[in-house]
């Protein structure tokens, strides 16, 4: 049979390729933020509690502007953890992923023919040859994490809600700016080499997109390096290697059947072991979470002593990806079914409770890269609070990678700067912002209590602005 693409003009083939890649890149970025925002509904709950809190198992984020929904957003089951947020907000998971993306975009520049690895082939003859944009360094990410911890997410000036024990301790340690990997390693050793939370995996997916046209081993290498900025445990590093490899392969269209998923994980594992850093890994433990026999029930996601375990999050994403591949393979109307898959699978995942926002953030990145932006549910994506801003960053990334129209110069985009082109916020000013948020949260809780027949006492809740994911060595 003749390959239909051979009958198309080269320009048409290129246009179709670029459109597909744009859809997958945007799908991954928006999909991860959606998973994060939807996962917040059930974060830290058990599956039983989630079922009681949301008996319909249905969620909507509503919409805004031209995409206004007919129904308002699903309200949170109000407690001190969710009260500081609004439906459609993402959490620290997406903030940290965006720190990685912005670090890349800040130093990126187009405008000439791209050197190998810089993006999709193209460029006019005689134009200046630009090298591929540099990868974010450990020090660059460390500096941005320092800003986030002390001042919040500066591009949108949102508060640093959700700071976990591991990240908070490591980032605050002396020497973190200059040598974050050393500080992370010392913390890991000091805590008995047993801490393997999901805080670096939740931020890794942009690297799979950034490395779209780079060699797979380079993607593995940068993922490992940026994991070790805070998370040194080999399980955390391997999870970031595998997660980055999967996002990259999905966006490139290299994952078609389940065997392709296994192949990416195996290559990541082999690469990691080849570096000499994976000697302590329990390989059976890895495949128990990500192998073809795994499933959401087996992951036991609301296991309270280990909800933040990195393999639970990695497994959540891989299991949902396998489910999507299987359903589309068995579908008689794959085009229609694609538009329902993301919502169905993410909802199933977050109703299992546990570290639901992080699990769904990573799973959303994989599913979004696999299904594309246009398969994401409208009543979710158009209710995402900062979707327009995030779409702008997706457009910028597509331009840098050479699959979007127009040129890009990170120096002209002040919001990619570590401080987003704004003055630093003083400690006193941050204290004032915390006080305002606390008062607003208190009023929200008080108003909710007035409508309840069982008004909570003042000591029944506290402002969990700094949360810890799990216990027993799994807090991120």
Tab-separated table of C-alpha atoms in Angstrom:
chain	number	residue	atom	x	y	z
A	1	UNK	CA	0.000	0.000	0.000
A	2	UNK	CA	1.308	3.448	-0.889
A	3	UNK	CA	2.270	5.636	2.053
A	4	UNK	CA	-0.298	8.478	1.848
A	5	UNK	CA	2.207	11.034	3.117
A	6	UNK	CA	4.345	10.519	0.010
A	7	UNK	CA	1.573	12.061	-2.103
A	8	UNK	CA	1.553	15.263	-0.046
A	9	UNK	CA	3.735	18.260	-0.823
A	10	UNK	CA	6.659	18.618	1.561
A	11	UNK	CA	5.180	21.837	2.925
A	12	UNK	CA	1.905	20.086	3.786
A	13	UNK	CA	3.733	17.248	5.509
A	14	UNK	CA	5.738	19.724	7.567
A	15	UNK	CA	2.593	21.656	8.489
A	16	UNK	CA	0.824	18.502	9.663
A	17	UNK	CA	3.869	17.403	11.655
A	18	UNK	CA	4.168	20.771	13.360
A	19	UNK	CA	0.436	20.896	14.155
A	20	UNK	CA	0.597	17.444	15.731
A	21	UNK	CA	3.641	18.314	17.813
A	22	UNK	CA	2.059	21.579	18.961
A	23	UNK	CA	-1.036	19.655	20.050
A	24	UNK	CA	1.012	17.150	22.035
A	25	UNK	CA	3.330	19.715	23.618
A	26	UNK	CA	0.385	21.846	24.700
A	27	UNK	CA	-1.545	18.760	25.747
A	28	UNK	CA	1.234	17.718	28.090
A	29	UNK	CA	1.641	21.142	29.705
A	30	UNK	CA	-2.086	21.809	30.114
A	31	UNK	CA	-2.856	18.168	30.906
A	32	UNK	CA	-0.440	18.130	33.820
A	33	UNK	CA	-1.866	21.371	35.228
A	34	UNK	CA	-5.396	19.978	34.891
A	35	UNK	CA	-4.457	16.786	36.683
A	36	UNK	CA	-2.956	18.897	39.439
A	37	UNK	CA	-6.037	21.128	39.742
A	38	UNK	CA	-8.498	18.215	39.719
A	39	UNK	CA	-6.320	16.181	42.065
A	40	UNK	CA	-6.502	18.941	44.666
A	41	UNK	CA	-10.142	17.975	45.254
A	42	UNK	CA	-9.131	14.683	46.899
A	43	UNK	CA	-5.516	15.237	47.943
A	44	UNK	CA	-4.700	13.554	51.284
A	45	UNK	CA	-8.083	11.783	51.398
A	46	UNK	CA	-8.614	8.061	51.519
A	47	UNK	CA	-10.609	6.535	48.699
A	48	UNK	CA	-13.530	6.082	51.088
A	49	UNK	CA	-13.390	9.715	52.202
A	50	UNK	CA	-13.206	10.896	48.590
A	51	UNK	CA	-16.277	8.843	47.693
A	52	UNK	CA	-18.200	10.398	50.581
A	53	UNK	CA	-17.011	13.928	49.806
A	54	UNK	CA	-17.832	13.685	46.086
A	55	UNK	CA	-20.545	11.038	45.728
A	56	UNK	CA	-21.182	11.719	42.034
A	57	UNK	CA	-17.524	11.271	41.142
A	58	UNK	CA	-17.939	14.105	38.637
A	59	UNK	CA	-15.966	17.341	38.526
A	60	UNK	CA	-16.125	20.527	36.508
A	61	UNK	CA	-13.916	23.583	36.634
A	62	UNK	CA	-16.490	25.683	34.805
A	63	UNK	CA	-15.010	28.203	32.412
A	64	UNK	CA	-14.478	31.863	31.704
A	65	UNK	CA	-14.863	34.414	28.938
A	66	UNK	CA	-16.048	32.864	25.696
A	67	UNK	CA	-15.900	29.456	27.355
A	68	UNK	CA	-18.244	30.157	30.263
A	69	UNK	CA	-19.755	26.968	31.582
A	70	UNK	CA	-23.450	26.338	32.099
A	71	UNK	CA	-22.708	25.063	35.596
A	72	UNK	CA	-20.420	26.550	38.250
A	73	UNK	CA	-17.211	24.787	39.259
A	74	UNK	CA	-17.524	21.819	41.575
A	75	UNK	CA	-16.971	23.162	45.101
A	76	UNK	CA	-14.221	21.726	47.267
A	77	UNK	CA	-14.970	19.600	50.284
A	78	UNK	CA	-13.875	22.524	52.400
A	79	UNK	CA	-11.089	22.069	54.916
A	80	UNK	CA	-7.992	24.014	55.894
A	81	UNK	CA	-5.931	22.404	53.154
A	82	UNK	CA	-8.272	23.322	50.305
A	83	UNK	CA	-9.703	26.570	51.700
A	84	UNK	CA	-6.779	28.795	50.597
A	85	UNK	CA	-7.366	27.683	46.997
A	86	UNK	CA	-10.159	28.110	44.453
A	87	UNK	CA	-11.432	25.548	41.931
A	88	UNK	CA	-9.232	25.800	38.863
A	89	UNK	CA	-6.081	26.667	40.803
A	90	UNK	CA	-3.058	24.463	40.326
A	91	UNK	CA	-0.677	23.727	43.197
A	92	UNK	CA	3.039	23.642	43.955
A	93	UNK	CA	3.400	20.660	41.596
A	94	UNK	CA	2.760	22.782	38.513
A	95	UNK	CA	4.642	25.739	39.968
A	96	UNK	CA	7.805	23.655	40.256
A	97	UNK	CA	7.410	22.161	36.785
A	98	UNK	CA	7.102	25.683	35.424
A	99	UNK	CA	10.302	26.715	37.194
A	100	UNK	CA	12.062	24.163	34.988
A	101	UNK	CA	10.301	25.332	31.830
A	102	UNK	CA	10.925	29.016	32.542
A	103	UNK	CA	14.607	28.368	33.251
A	104	UNK	CA	14.861	26.915	29.743
A	105	UNK	CA	12.820	29.627	28.040
A	106	UNK	CA	14.759	32.390	29.783
A	107	UNK	CA	17.987	31.566	27.925
A	108	UNK	CA	16.393	30.422	24.661
A	109	UNK	CA	16.574	32.369	21.425
A	110	UNK	CA	15.557	31.698	17.846
A	111	UNK	CA	15.779	33.712	14.665
A	112	UNK	CA	18.249	31.698	12.638
A	113	UNK	CA	18.804	28.206	11.349
A	114	UNK	CA	18.972	25.789	14.264
A	115	UNK	CA	22.048	23.707	14.876
A	116	UNK	CA	21.577	19.951	15.434
A	117	UNK	CA	19.499	19.341	18.537
A	118	UNK	CA	18.064	22.841	18.501
A	119	UNK	CA	14.674	21.943	17.100
A	120	UNK	CA	12.832	20.778	14.029
A	121	UNK	CA	14.704	21.067	10.732
A	122	UNK	CA	14.191	24.344	8.933
A	123	UNK	CA	15.502	27.835	8.415
A	124	UNK	CA	16.358	29.890	5.390
A	125	UNK	CA	19.717	29.658	3.656
A	126	UNK	CA	22.223	32.199	4.840
A	127	UNK	CA	20.614	32.873	8.217
A	128	UNK	CA	22.755	32.929	11.325
A	129	UNK	CA	23.251	29.497	12.869
A	130	UNK	CA	22.166	29.396	16.513
A	131	UNK	CA	23.270	26.579	18.805
A	132	UNK	CA	20.511	24.717	20.644
A	133	UNK	CA	19.383	26.568	23.776
A	134	UNK	CA	21.233	25.434	26.901
A	135	UNK	CA	19.579	23.043	29.304
A	136	UNK	CA	18.645	24.361	32.759
A	137	UNK	CA	21.514	23.841	35.191
A	138	UNK	CA	21.268	22.591	38.741
A	139	UNK	CA	22.208	26.044	39.998
A	140	UNK	CA	19.547	27.723	37.851
A	141	UNK	CA	16.809	25.492	39.249
A	142	UNK	CA	18.177	25.892	42.776
A	143	UNK	CA	17.983	29.679	42.479
A	144	UNK	CA	14.387	29.516	41.265
A	145	UNK	CA	13.401	27.146	44.059
A	146	UNK	CA	14.903	29.585	46.565
A	147	UNK	CA	12.746	32.364	45.146
A	148	UNK	CA	9.625	30.170	45.142
A	149	UNK	CA	10.070	29.126	48.781
A	150	UNK	CA	10.550	32.698	49.993
A	151	UNK	CA	8.358	34.680	47.571
A	152	UNK	CA	6.005	32.290	45.796
A	153	UNK	CA	5.544	31.881	42.040
A	154	UNK	CA	6.570	35.320	40.855
A	155	UNK	CA	5.183	35.323	37.282
A	156	UNK	CA	1.649	35.062	38.703
A	157	UNK	CA	2.456	36.193	42.264
A	158	UNK	CA	0.766	33.214	43.863
A	159	UNK	CA	1.776	32.034	47.311
A	160	UNK	CA	4.169	29.115	47.977
A	161	UNK	CA	1.469	26.811	49.310
A	162	UNK	CA	2.382	23.158	49.679
A	163	UNK	CA	6.032	23.317	50.688
A	164	UNK	CA	7.094	19.802	51.638
A	165	UNK	CA	9.560	18.769	54.316
A	166	UNK	CA	12.327	17.538	52.010
A	167	UNK	CA	12.293	20.492	49.612
A	168	UNK	CA	11.922	22.996	52.445
A	169	UNK	CA	14.859	21.557	54.372
A	170	UNK	CA	17.182	21.144	51.400
A	171	UNK	CA	16.451	24.542	49.860
A	172	UNK	CA	17.012	26.307	53.200
A	173	UNK	CA	20.370	24.589	53.785
A	174	UNK	CA	23.677	26.429	53.576
A	175	UNK	CA	25.466	25.881	50.288
A	176	UNK	CA	22.329	24.994	48.335
A	177	UNK	CA	22.783	27.762	45.767
A	178	UNK	CA	26.331	26.757	44.852
A	179	UNK	CA	26.102	22.962	45.080
A	180	UNK	CA	22.513	21.758	45.454
A	181	UNK	CA	23.356	18.140	44.622
A	182	UNK	CA	25.813	17.923	47.513
A	183	UNK	CA	23.235	19.354	49.907
A	184	UNK	CA	20.556	16.956	48.637
A	185	UNK	CA	22.910	13.991	48.967
A	186	UNK	CA	23.856	14.943	52.529
A	187	UNK	CA	20.188	15.234	53.492
A	188	UNK	CA	19.444	11.837	51.964
A	189	UNK	CA	22.339	10.258	53.849
A	190	UNK	CA	21.391	12.002	57.094
A	191	UNK	CA	17.849	10.609	56.849
A	192	UNK	CA	19.079	7.034	56.475
A	193	UNK	CA	19.011	6.777	52.674
A	194	UNK	CA	15.348	5.840	52.799
A	195	UNK	CA	13.536	9.025	51.741
A	196	UNK	CA	12.093	8.635	48.209
A	197	UNK	CA	9.232	11.121	47.750
A	198	UNK	CA	7.749	12.388	44.506
A	199	UNK	CA	8.769	16.051	44.612
A	200	UNK	CA	11.273	15.878	41.767
A	201	UNK	CA	9.117	13.661	39.545
A	202	UNK	CA	6.267	16.167	39.678
A	203	UNK	CA	8.448	18.799	37.989
A	204	UNK	CA	10.176	16.623	35.376
A	205	UNK	CA	7.712	16.501	32.475
A	206	UNK	CA	8.765	19.771	30.773
A	207	UNK	CA	12.193	18.224	30.215
A	208	UNK	CA	10.668	15.582	27.962
A	209	UNK	CA	9.288	18.378	25.786
A	210	UNK	CA	12.419	20.505	25.904
A	211	UNK	CA	14.444	17.485	24.742
A	212	UNK	CA	12.016	16.632	21.944
A	213	UNK	CA	14.690	16.828	19.224
A	214	UNK	CA	17.671	15.909	21.369
A	215	UNK	CA	19.070	12.454	21.918
A	216	UNK	CA	17.244	10.316	24.442
A	217	UNK	CA	20.372	9.936	26.557
A	218	UNK	CA	20.646	13.714	26.895
A	219	UNK	CA	17.067	13.781	28.165
A	220	UNK	CA	17.934	11.064	30.688
A	221	UNK	CA	21.037	12.957	31.783
A	222	UNK	CA	19.356	16.302	32.405
A	223	UNK	CA	16.427	14.613	34.183
A	224	UNK	CA	18.815	12.844	36.555
A	225	UNK	CA	20.780	16.021	37.219
A	226	UNK	CA	17.716	18.126	38.002
A	227	UNK	CA	16.227	15.447	40.249
A	228	UNK	CA	19.385	15.543	42.357
A	229	UNK	CA	18.908	19.257	42.996
A	230	UNK	CA	16.631	18.170	45.844
A	231	UNK	CA	15.995	14.421	45.557
A	232	UNK	CA	19.104	12.231	45.563
A	233	UNK	CA	17.583	8.807	46.224
A	234	UNK	CA	18.159	6.507	43.199
A	235	UNK	CA	14.437	5.728	43.022
A	236	UNK	CA	13.630	9.426	42.638
A	237	UNK	CA	16.325	9.864	40.004
A	238	UNK	CA	15.233	6.803	38.033
A	239	UNK	CA	11.588	7.904	38.175
A	240	UNK	CA	12.570	11.270	36.672
A	241	UNK	CA	14.639	9.542	33.985
A	242	UNK	CA	11.764	7.233	33.045
A	243	UNK	CA	9.130	9.977	33.273
A	244	UNK	CA	11.107	12.359	31.087
A	245	UNK	CA	11.768	9.618	28.563
A	246	UNK	CA	8.079	8.749	28.387
A	247	UNK	CA	6.930	12.340	27.834
A	248	UNK	CA	9.543	12.765	25.105
A	249	UNK	CA	8.593	9.510	23.379
A	250	UNK	CA	4.868	10.242	23.601
A	251	UNK	CA	5.225	13.703	22.095
A	252	UNK	CA	7.362	12.242	19.293
A	253	UNK	CA	4.702	9.626	18.506
A	254	UNK	CA	7.003	6.762	19.467
A	255	UNK	CA	4.550	5.165	21.906
A	256	UNK	CA	1.898	3.247	19.988
A	257	UNK	CA	1.542	-0.033	21.875
A	258	UNK	CA	2.224	-1.016	25.472
A	259	UNK	CA	5.510	-2.592	24.538
A	260	UNK	CA	6.750	0.877	23.615
A	261	UNK	CA	6.100	1.998	27.199
A	262	UNK	CA	8.140	-0.898	28.549
A	263	UNK	CA	10.931	-0.171	26.083
A	264	UNK	CA	11.317	3.443	27.236
A	265	UNK	CA	11.390	2.446	30.909
A	266	UNK	CA	13.922	-0.304	30.180
A	267	UNK	CA	16.184	2.073	28.265
A	268	UNK	CA	16.014	4.563	31.111
A	269	UNK	CA	16.818	1.846	33.622
A	270	UNK	CA	19.734	0.552	31.551
A	271	UNK	CA	21.102	4.063	31.101
A	272	UNK	CA	20.842	4.749	34.837
A	273	UNK	CA	22.519	1.500	35.779
A	274	UNK	CA	25.230	2.247	33.238
A	275	UNK	CA	26.109	5.450	35.092
A	276	UNK	CA	26.999	3.407	38.152
A	277	UNK	CA	24.412	5.176	40.301
A	278	UNK	CA	21.722	2.504	40.275
A	279	UNK	CA	23.436	-0.233	42.229
A	280	UNK	CA	21.049	-0.022	45.190
A	281	UNK	CA	17.899	-0.279	43.105
A	282	UNK	CA	15.372	-3.038	43.676
A	283	UNK	CA	14.360	-3.718	40.077
A	284	UNK	CA	11.446	-5.921	41.091
A	285	UNK	CA	10.075	-3.050	43.174
A	286	UNK	CA	10.145	-0.784	40.130
A	287	UNK	CA	8.307	-3.202	37.835
A	288	UNK	CA	5.771	-3.980	40.549
A	289	UNK	CA	4.602	-0.384	40.141
A	290	UNK	CA	5.031	0.187	36.389
A	291	UNK	CA	4.818	-3.273	34.817
A	292	UNK	CA	1.932	-4.488	32.641
A	293	UNK	CA	0.425	-6.400	35.577
A	294	UNK	CA	0.197	-3.306	37.754
A	295	UNK	CA	-3.068	-1.432	38.290
A	296	UNK	CA	-4.556	1.352	40.373
A	297	UNK	CA	-5.823	-1.091	42.999
A	298	UNK	CA	-2.372	-2.634	43.390
A	299	UNK	CA	-0.739	0.771	43.778
A	300	UNK	CA	-2.695	1.320	47.024
A	301	UNK	CA	-2.507	5.065	46.517
A	302	UNK	CA	-4.149	6.059	49.814
A	303	UNK	CA	-1.708	4.067	51.943
A	304	UNK	CA	-1.289	6.772	54.562
A	305	UNK	CA	2.269	5.908	55.563
A	306	UNK	CA	3.515	6.199	51.991
A	307	UNK	CA	1.194	8.340	49.885
A	308	UNK	CA	4.082	10.413	48.551
A	309	UNK	CA	6.281	7.473	47.529
A	310	UNK	CA	7.762	8.270	44.129
A	311	UNK	CA	6.989	4.868	42.596
A	312	UNK	CA	3.298	5.359	43.408
A	313	UNK	CA	3.300	8.543	41.336
A	314	UNK	CA	5.356	7.010	38.531
A	315	UNK	CA	3.061	3.986	38.580
A	316	UNK	CA	-0.049	6.184	38.477
A	317	UNK	CA	1.072	7.760	35.237
A	318	UNK	CA	2.209	4.544	33.604
A	319	UNK	CA	-0.924	2.634	34.616
A	320	UNK	CA	-3.200	5.340	33.179
A	321	UNK	CA	-1.144	5.444	29.998
A	322	UNK	CA	-1.506	1.679	29.609
A	323	UNK	CA	-5.247	1.953	30.196
A	324	UNK	CA	-5.518	4.637	27.513
A	325	UNK	CA	-3.576	2.547	24.995
A	326	UNK	CA	-5.717	-0.513	25.715
A	327	UNK	CA	-9.018	1.355	25.453
A	328	UNK	CA	-8.134	3.004	22.167
A	329	UNK	CA	-6.915	-0.302	20.762
A	330	UNK	CA	-10.268	-1.899	21.636
A	331	UNK	CA	-12.362	1.090	20.562
A	332	UNK	CA	-14.629	1.062	17.536
A	333	UNK	CA	-14.652	4.858	17.472
A	334	UNK	CA	-11.218	5.925	18.630
A	335	UNK	CA	-11.614	9.528	17.514
A	336	UNK	CA	-14.673	9.993	19.724
A	337	UNK	CA	-13.330	7.965	22.627
A	338	UNK	CA	-10.160	10.063	22.765
A	339	UNK	CA	-12.239	13.045	23.865
A	340	UNK	CA	-13.551	11.190	26.926
A	341	UNK	CA	-10.455	9.277	27.992
A	342	UNK	CA	-8.572	12.006	29.816
A	343	UNK	CA	-11.469	12.959	32.076
A	344	UNK	CA	-12.458	9.359	32.784
A	345	UNK	CA	-8.960	8.186	33.634
A	346	UNK	CA	-7.899	11.207	35.687
A	347	UNK	CA	-11.170	11.100	37.637
A	348	UNK	CA	-10.694	7.407	38.368
A	349	UNK	CA	-7.184	8.142	39.591
A	350	UNK	CA	-7.972	11.048	41.893
A	351	UNK	CA	-10.923	9.232	43.467
A	352	UNK	CA	-8.324	6.802	44.857
A	353	UNK	CA	-7.146	9.605	47.146
A	354	UNK	CA	-3.618	9.799	48.484
A	355	UNK	CA	-1.279	12.344	46.924
A	356	UNK	CA	-3.894	12.848	44.254
A	357	UNK	CA	-2.702	16.161	42.828
A	358	UNK	CA	0.855	14.941	42.265
A	359	UNK	CA	-0.237	11.576	40.902
A	360	UNK	CA	-2.654	13.250	38.488
A	361	UNK	CA	-0.163	15.972	37.559
A	362	UNK	CA	2.323	13.393	36.287
A	363	UNK	CA	-0.377	11.197	34.756
A	364	UNK	CA	-1.891	14.262	33.090
A	365	UNK	CA	1.449	15.100	31.499
A	366	UNK	CA	1.661	11.610	29.968
A	367	UNK	CA	-1.960	11.449	28.844
A	368	UNK	CA	-1.840	14.994	27.502
A	369	UNK	CA	1.222	14.183	25.404
A	370	UNK	CA	-0.483	11.008	24.166
A	371	UNK	CA	-3.974	12.382	23.459
A	372	UNK	CA	-3.165	16.018	22.667
A	373	UNK	CA	-4.615	19.321	23.830
A	374	UNK	CA	-7.784	19.073	21.761
A	375	UNK	CA	-8.762	15.839	23.495
A	376	UNK	CA	-8.733	17.497	26.923
A	377	UNK	CA	-12.212	18.216	28.344
A	378	UNK	CA	-13.395	21.753	27.636
A	379	UNK	CA	-15.109	22.138	30.999
A	380	UNK	CA	-11.776	21.475	32.661
A	381	UNK	CA	-9.235	23.293	30.510
A	382	UNK	CA	-11.308	26.449	30.099
A	383	UNK	CA	-11.788	26.605	33.865
A	384	UNK	CA	-8.065	26.349	34.570
A	385	UNK	CA	-7.335	29.656	36.237
A	386	UNK	CA	-4.174	30.595	34.360
A	387	UNK	CA	-4.704	28.662	31.163
A	388	UNK	CA	-4.125	31.654	28.872
A	389	UNK	CA	-0.764	32.405	30.473
A	390	UNK	CA	0.267	28.761	30.289
A	391	UNK	CA	-0.803	28.580	26.649
A	392	UNK	CA	1.514	31.517	25.945
A	393	UNK	CA	4.395	29.514	27.401
A	394	UNK	CA	3.437	26.539	25.260
A	395	UNK	CA	3.507	28.747	22.172
A	396	UNK	CA	6.932	30.022	23.204
A	397	UNK	CA	8.249	26.486	23.656
A	398	UNK	CA	6.901	25.480	20.253
A	399	UNK	CA	8.686	28.457	18.710
A	400	UNK	CA	11.959	27.543	20.405
A	401	UNK	CA	11.634	23.946	19.227
A	402	UNK	CA	10.936	25.083	15.681
A	403	UNK	CA	7.412	23.702	15.419
A	404	UNK	CA	5.585	26.998	15.911
A	405	UNK	CA	5.430	30.147	13.840
A	406	UNK	CA	7.480	33.165	14.805
A	407	UNK	CA	10.743	33.820	16.581
A	408	UNK	CA	11.443	33.920	20.293
A	409	UNK	CA	13.956	35.685	22.514
A	410	UNK	CA	13.823	34.882	26.204
A	411	UNK	CA	15.416	38.207	27.085
A	412	UNK	CA	12.257	39.944	25.873
A	413	UNK	CA	9.983	37.900	28.140
A	414	UNK	CA	10.514	39.287	31.620
A	415	UNK	CA	8.252	36.738	33.287
A	416	UNK	CA	10.830	34.033	32.525
A	417	UNK	CA	13.339	35.816	34.773
A	418	UNK	CA	13.758	34.258	38.262
A	419	UNK	CA	11.957	37.270	39.761
A	420	UNK	CA	9.706	37.697	36.701
A	421	UNK	CA	11.182	41.150	36.128
A	422	UNK	CA	9.762	42.412	39.428
A	423	UNK	CA	11.378	43.739	42.625
A	424	UNK	CA	12.070	41.144	45.291
A	425	UNK	CA	9.395	40.769	47.963
A	426	UNK	CA	10.691	41.499	51.446
A	427	UNK	CA	10.163	39.122	54.337
A	428	UNK	CA	7.892	41.662	56.023
A	429	UNK	CA	5.759	41.967	52.902
A	430	UNK	CA	5.488	38.185	52.623
A	431	UNK	CA	4.422	37.999	56.255
A	432	UNK	CA	1.704	40.494	55.428
A	433	UNK	CA	0.559	38.430	52.455
A	434	UNK	CA	0.432	35.302	54.615
A	435	UNK	CA	-1.683	37.177	57.148
A	436	UNK	CA	-4.129	38.348	54.471
A	437	UNK	CA	-4.432	34.820	53.103
A	438	UNK	CA	-4.903	33.370	56.571
A	439	UNK	CA	-7.657	35.853	57.374
A	440	UNK	CA	-9.433	35.178	54.083
A	441	UNK	CA	-9.178	31.447	54.674
A	442	UNK	CA	-10.498	31.825	58.209
A	443	UNK	CA	-13.507	33.790	56.952
A	444	UNK	CA	-14.189	31.156	54.325
A	445	UNK	CA	-14.098	28.421	56.951
A	446	UNK	CA	-16.290	30.436	59.295
A	447	UNK	CA	-18.867	31.070	56.571
A	448	UNK	CA	-18.923	27.375	55.751
A	449	UNK	CA	-19.312	26.495	59.417
A	450	UNK	CA	-22.330	28.784	59.779
A	451	UNK	CA	-24.157	26.713	57.219
A	452	UNK	CA	-23.275	23.466	58.926
A	453	UNK	CA	-25.267	21.851	61.701
A	454	UNK	CA	-22.022	20.646	63.257
A	455	UNK	CA	-19.879	23.736	63.455
A	456	UNK	CA	-16.229	22.859	63.944
A	457	UNK	CA	-14.435	24.161	66.997
A	458	UNK	CA	-11.545	26.557	66.569
A	459	UNK	CA	-9.006	23.828	67.288
A	460	UNK	CA	-10.330	21.287	64.815
A	461	UNK	CA	-8.300	22.603	61.927
A	462	UNK	CA	-5.170	24.635	61.293
A	463	UNK	CA	-3.757	26.477	58.316
A	464	UNK	CA	-1.780	23.838	56.514
A	465	UNK	CA	0.091	26.233	54.279
A	466	UNK	CA	3.178	24.057	54.570
A	467	UNK	CA	2.089	20.498	53.982
A	468	UNK	CA	4.004	17.261	54.178
A	469	UNK	CA	3.303	14.462	51.761
A	470	UNK	CA	2.962	11.284	53.754
A	471	UNK	CA	5.156	10.040	56.582
A	472	UNK	CA	7.612	7.282	57.150
A	473	UNK	CA	10.229	8.971	55.000
A	474	UNK	CA	8.054	9.845	52.041
A	475	UNK	CA	7.363	13.558	52.592
A	476	UNK	CA	8.449	15.345	49.475
